[in-house]
PDB file of N, CA and C in Angstrom:
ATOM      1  N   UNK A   1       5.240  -6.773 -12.152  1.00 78.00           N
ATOM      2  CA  UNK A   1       4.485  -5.540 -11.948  1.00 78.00           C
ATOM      3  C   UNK A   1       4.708  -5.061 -10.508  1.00 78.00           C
ATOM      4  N   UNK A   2       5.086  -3.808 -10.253  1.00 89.00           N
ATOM      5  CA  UNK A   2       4.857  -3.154  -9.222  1.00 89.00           C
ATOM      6  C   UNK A   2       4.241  -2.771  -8.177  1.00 89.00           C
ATOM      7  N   UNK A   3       2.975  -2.979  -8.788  1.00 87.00           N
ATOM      8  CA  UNK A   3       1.908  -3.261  -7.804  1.00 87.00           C
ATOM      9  C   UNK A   3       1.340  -4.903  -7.252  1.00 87.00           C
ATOM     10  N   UNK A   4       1.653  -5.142  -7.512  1.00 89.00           N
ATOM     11  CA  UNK A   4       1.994  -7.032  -7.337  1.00 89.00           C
ATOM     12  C   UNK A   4       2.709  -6.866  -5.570  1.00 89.00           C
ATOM     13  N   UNK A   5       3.831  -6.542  -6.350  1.00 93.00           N
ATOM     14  CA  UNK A   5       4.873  -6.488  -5.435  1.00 93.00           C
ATOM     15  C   UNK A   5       4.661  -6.205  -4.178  1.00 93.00           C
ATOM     16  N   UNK A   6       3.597  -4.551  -4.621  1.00 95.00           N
ATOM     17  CA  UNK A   6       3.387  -3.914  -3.105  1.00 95.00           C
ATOM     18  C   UNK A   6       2.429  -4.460  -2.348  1.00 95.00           C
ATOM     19  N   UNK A   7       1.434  -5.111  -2.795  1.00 92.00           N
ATOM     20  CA  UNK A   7       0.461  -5.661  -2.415  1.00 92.00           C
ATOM     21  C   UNK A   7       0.594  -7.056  -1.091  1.00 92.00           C
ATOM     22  N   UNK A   8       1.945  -7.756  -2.155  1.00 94.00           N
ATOM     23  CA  UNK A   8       2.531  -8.789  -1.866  1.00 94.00           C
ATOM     24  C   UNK A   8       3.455  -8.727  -0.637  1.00 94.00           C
ATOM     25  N   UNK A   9       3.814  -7.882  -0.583  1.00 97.00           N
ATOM     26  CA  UNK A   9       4.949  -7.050   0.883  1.00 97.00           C
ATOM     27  C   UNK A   9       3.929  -6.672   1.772  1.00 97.00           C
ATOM     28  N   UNK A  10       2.538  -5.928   0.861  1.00 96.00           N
ATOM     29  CA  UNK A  10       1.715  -5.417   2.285  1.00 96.00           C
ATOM     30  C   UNK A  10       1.440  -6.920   3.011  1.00 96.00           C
ATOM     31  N   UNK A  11       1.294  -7.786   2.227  1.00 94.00           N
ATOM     32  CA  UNK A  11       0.217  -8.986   2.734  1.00 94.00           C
ATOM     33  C   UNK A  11       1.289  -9.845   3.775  1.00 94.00           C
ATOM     34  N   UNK A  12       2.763  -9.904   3.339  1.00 97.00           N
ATOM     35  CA  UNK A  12       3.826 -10.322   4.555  1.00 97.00           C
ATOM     36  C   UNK A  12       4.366  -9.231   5.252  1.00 97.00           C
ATOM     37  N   UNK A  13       3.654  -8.108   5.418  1.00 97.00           N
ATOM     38  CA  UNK A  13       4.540  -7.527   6.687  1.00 97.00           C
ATOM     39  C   UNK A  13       5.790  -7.025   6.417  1.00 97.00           C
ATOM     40  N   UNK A  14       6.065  -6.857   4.944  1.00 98.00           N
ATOM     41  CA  UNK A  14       7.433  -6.620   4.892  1.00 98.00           C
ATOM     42  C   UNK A  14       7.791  -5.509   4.404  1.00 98.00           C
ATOM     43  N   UNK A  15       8.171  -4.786   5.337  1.00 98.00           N
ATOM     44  CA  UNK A  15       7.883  -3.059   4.874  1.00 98.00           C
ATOM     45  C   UNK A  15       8.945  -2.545   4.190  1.00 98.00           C
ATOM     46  N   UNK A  16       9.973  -3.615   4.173  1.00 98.00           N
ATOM     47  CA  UNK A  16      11.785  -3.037   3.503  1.00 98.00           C
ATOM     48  C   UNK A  16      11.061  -3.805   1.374  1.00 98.00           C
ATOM     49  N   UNK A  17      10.439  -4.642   2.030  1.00 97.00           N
ATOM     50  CA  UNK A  17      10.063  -5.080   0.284  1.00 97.00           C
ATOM     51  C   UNK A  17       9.130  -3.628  -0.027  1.00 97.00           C
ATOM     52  N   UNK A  18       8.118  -3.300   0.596  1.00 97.00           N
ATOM     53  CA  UNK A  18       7.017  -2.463   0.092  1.00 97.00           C
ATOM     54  C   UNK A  18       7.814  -1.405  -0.235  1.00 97.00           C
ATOM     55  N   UNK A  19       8.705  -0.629   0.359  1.00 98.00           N
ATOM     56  CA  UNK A  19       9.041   0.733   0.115  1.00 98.00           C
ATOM     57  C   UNK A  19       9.749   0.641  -1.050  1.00 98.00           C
ATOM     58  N   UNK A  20      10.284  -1.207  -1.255  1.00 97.00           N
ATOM     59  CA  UNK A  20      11.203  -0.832  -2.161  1.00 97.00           C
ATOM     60  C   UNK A  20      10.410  -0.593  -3.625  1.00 97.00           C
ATOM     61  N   UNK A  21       8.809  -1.711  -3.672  1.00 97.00           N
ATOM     62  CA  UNK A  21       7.491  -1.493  -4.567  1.00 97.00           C
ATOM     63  C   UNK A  21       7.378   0.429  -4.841  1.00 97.00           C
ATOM     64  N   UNK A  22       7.341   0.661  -3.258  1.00 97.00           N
ATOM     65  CA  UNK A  22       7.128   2.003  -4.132  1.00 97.00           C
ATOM     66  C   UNK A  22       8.462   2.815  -4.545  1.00 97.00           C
ATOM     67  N   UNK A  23       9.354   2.850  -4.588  1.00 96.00           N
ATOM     68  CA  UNK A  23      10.700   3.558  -4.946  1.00 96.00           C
ATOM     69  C   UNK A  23      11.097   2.939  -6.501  1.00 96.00           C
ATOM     70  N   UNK A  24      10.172   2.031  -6.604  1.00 96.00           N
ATOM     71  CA  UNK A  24      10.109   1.536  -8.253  1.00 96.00           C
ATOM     72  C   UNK A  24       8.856   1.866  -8.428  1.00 96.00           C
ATOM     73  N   UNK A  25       8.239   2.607  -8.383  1.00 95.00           N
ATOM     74  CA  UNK A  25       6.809   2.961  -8.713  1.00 95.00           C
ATOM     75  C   UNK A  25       5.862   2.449  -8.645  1.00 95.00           C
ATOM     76  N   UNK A  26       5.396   2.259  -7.625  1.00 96.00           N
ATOM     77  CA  UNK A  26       4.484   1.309  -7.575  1.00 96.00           C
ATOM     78  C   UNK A  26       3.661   2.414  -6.758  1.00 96.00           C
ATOM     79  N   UNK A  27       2.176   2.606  -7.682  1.00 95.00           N
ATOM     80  CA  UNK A  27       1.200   3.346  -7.031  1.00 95.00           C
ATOM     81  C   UNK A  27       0.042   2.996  -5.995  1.00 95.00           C
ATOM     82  N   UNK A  28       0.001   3.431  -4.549  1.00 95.00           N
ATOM     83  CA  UNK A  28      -1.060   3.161  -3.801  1.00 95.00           C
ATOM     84  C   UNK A  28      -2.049   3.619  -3.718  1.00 95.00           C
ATOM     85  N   UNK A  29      -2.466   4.135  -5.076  1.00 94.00           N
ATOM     86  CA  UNK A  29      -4.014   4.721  -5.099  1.00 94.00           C
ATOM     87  C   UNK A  29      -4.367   4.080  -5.932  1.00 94.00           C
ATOM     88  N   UNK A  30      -4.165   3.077  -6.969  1.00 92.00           N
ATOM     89  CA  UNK A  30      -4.496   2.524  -7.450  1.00 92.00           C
ATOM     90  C   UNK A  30      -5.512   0.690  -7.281  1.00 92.00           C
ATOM     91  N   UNK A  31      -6.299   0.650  -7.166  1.00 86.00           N
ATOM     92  CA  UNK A  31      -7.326  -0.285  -6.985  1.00 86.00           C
ATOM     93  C   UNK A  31      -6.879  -1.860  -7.737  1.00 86.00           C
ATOM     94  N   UNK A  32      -6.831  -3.011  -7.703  1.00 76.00           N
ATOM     95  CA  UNK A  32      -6.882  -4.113  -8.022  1.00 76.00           C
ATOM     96  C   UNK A  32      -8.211  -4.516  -8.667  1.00 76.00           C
ATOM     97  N   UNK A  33      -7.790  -4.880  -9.596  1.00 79.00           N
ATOM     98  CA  UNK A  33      -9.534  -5.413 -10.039  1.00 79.00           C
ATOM     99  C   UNK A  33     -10.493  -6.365  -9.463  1.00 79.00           C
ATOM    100  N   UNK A  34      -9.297  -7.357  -8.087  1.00 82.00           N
ATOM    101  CA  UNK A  34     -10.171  -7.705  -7.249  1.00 82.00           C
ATOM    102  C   UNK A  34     -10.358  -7.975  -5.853  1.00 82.00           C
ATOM    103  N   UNK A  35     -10.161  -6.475  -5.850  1.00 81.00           N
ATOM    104  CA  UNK A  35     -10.127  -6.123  -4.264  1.00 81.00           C
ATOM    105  C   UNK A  35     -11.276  -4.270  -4.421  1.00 81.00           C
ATOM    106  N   UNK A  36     -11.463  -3.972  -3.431  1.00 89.00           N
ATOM    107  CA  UNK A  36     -12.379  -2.733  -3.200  1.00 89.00           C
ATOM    108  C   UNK A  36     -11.676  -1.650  -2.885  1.00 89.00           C
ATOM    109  N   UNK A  37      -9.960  -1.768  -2.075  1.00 91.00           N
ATOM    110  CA  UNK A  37      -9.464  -1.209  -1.304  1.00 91.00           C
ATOM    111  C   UNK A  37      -8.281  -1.012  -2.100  1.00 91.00           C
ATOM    112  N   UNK A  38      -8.071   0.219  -2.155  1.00 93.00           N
ATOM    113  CA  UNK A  38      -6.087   0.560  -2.446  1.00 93.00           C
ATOM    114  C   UNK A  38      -5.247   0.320  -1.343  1.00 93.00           C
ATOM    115  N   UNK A  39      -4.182   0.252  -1.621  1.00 94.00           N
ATOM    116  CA  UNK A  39      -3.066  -0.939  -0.546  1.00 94.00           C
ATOM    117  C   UNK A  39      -2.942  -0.056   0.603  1.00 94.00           C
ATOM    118  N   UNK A  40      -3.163   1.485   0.097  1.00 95.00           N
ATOM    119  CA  UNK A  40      -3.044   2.396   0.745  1.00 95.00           C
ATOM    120  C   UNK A  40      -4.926   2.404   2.361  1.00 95.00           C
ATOM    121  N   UNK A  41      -5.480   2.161   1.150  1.00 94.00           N
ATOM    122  CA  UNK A  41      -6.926   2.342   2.232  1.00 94.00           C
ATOM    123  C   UNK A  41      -6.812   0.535   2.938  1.00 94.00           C
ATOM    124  N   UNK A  42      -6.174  -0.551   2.478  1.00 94.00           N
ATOM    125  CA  UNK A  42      -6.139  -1.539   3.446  1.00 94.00           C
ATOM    126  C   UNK A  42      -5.227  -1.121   4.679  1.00 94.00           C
ATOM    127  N   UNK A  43      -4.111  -0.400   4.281  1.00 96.00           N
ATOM    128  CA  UNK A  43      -3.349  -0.104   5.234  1.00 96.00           C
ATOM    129  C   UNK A  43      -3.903   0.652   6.266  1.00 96.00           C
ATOM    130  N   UNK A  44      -4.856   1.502   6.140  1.00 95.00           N
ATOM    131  CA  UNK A  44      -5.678   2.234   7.329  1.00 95.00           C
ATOM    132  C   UNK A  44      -6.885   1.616   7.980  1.00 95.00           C
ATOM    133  N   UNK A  45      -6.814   0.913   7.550  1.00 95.00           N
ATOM    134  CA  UNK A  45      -8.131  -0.379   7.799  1.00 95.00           C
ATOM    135  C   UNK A  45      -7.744  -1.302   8.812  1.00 95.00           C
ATOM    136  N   UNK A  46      -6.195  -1.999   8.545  1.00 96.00           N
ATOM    137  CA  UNK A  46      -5.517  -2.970   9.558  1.00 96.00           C
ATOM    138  C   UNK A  46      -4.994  -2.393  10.639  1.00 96.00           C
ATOM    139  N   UNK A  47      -5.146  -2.822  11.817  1.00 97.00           N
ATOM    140  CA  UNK A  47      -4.422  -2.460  12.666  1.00 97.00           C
ATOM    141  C   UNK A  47      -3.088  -2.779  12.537  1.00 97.00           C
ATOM    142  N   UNK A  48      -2.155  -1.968  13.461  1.00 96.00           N
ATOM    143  CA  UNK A  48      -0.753  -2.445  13.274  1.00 96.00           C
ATOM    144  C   UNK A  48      -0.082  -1.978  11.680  1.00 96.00           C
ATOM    145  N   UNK A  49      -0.431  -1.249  11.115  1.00 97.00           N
ATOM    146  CA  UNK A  49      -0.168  -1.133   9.695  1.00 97.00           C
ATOM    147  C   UNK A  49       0.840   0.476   9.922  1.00 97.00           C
ATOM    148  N   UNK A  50       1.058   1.430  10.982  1.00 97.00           N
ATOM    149  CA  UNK A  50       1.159   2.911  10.951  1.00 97.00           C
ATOM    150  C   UNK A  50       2.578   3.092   9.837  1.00 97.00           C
ATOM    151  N   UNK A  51       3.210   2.263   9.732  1.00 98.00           N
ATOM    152  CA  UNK A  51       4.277   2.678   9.289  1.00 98.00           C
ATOM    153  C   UNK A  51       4.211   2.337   7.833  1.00 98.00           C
ATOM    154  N   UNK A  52       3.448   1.358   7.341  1.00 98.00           N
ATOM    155  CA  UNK A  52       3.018   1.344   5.795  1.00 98.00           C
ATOM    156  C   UNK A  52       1.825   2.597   5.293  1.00 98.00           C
ATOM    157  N   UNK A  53       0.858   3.170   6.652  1.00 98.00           N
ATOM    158  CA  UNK A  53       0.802   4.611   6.299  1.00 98.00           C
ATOM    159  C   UNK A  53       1.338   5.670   5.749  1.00 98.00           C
ATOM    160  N   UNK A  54       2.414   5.694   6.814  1.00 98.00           N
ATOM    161  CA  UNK A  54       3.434   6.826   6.703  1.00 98.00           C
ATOM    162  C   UNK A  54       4.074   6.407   4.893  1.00 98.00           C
ATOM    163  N   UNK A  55       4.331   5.693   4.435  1.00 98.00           N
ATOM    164  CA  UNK A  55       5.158   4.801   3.359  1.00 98.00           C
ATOM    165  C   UNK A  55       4.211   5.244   2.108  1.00 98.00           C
ATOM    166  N   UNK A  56       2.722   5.437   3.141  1.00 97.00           N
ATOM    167  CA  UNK A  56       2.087   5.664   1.513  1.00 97.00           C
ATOM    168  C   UNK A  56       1.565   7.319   1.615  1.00 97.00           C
ATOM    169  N   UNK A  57       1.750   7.464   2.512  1.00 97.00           N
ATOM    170  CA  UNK A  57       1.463   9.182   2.178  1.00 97.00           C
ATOM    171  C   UNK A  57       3.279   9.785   1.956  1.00 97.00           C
ATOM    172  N   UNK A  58       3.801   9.283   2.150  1.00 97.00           N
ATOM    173  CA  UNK A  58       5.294   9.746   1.491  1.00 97.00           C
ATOM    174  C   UNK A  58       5.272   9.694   0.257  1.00 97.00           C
ATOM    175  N   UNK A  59       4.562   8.685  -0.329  1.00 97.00           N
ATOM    176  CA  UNK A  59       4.531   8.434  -1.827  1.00 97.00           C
ATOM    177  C   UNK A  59       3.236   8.160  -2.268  1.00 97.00           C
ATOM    178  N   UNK A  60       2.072   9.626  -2.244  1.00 95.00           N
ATOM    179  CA  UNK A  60       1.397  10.161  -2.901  1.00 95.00           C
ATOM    180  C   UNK A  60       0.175   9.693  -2.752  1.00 95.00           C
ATOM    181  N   UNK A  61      -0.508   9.012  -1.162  1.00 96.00           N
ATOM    182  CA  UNK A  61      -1.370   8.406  -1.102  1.00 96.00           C
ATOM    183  C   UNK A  61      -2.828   9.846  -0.929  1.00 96.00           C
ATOM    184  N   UNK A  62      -3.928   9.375  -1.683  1.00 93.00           N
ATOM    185  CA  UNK A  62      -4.718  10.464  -1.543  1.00 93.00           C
ATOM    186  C   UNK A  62      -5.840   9.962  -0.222  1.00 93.00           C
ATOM    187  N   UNK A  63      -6.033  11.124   0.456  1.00 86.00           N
ATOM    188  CA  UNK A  63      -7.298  11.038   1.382  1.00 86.00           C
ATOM    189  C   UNK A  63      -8.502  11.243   1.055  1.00 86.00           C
ATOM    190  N   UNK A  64      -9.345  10.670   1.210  1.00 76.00           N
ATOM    191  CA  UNK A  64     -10.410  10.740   0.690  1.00 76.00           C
ATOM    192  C   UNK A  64     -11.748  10.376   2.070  1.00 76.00           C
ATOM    193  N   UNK A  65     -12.919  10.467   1.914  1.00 58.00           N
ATOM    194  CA  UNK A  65     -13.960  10.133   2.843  1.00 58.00           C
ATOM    195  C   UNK A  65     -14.187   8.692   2.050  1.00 58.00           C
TER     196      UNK A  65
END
């Protein structure tokens, strides 16, 4: 699964795996059943994360309050 993947790249830092999660579709608005946060809202949460930002508003991350 795709979102596995991205989750799994967010969690090592590995931003050449994540982009590749999302360039196979892998959606960052989508929630885990056990987590609170989309990979996208952990990514704005961690410091050090700006460029898995950029990665997820390239590929369709929504803003929200």
């Amino acid at each position: 699964m795709v979102e596995l993947a991205l989750a799994t790249s967010f969690d090592a830092n590995d931003l050449s795996e994540f982009n590749r999660a999302l360039r196979n579709g892998a959606n960052v608005n989508l929630r885990d059943r056990d987590s609170r946060y989309t990979v996208f809202e952990l990514a704005c949460k961690t410091p050090g994360k700006n460029q898995f930002i950029r990665a997820c508003l390239n590929h369709g991350a929504v803003l929200s309050e």
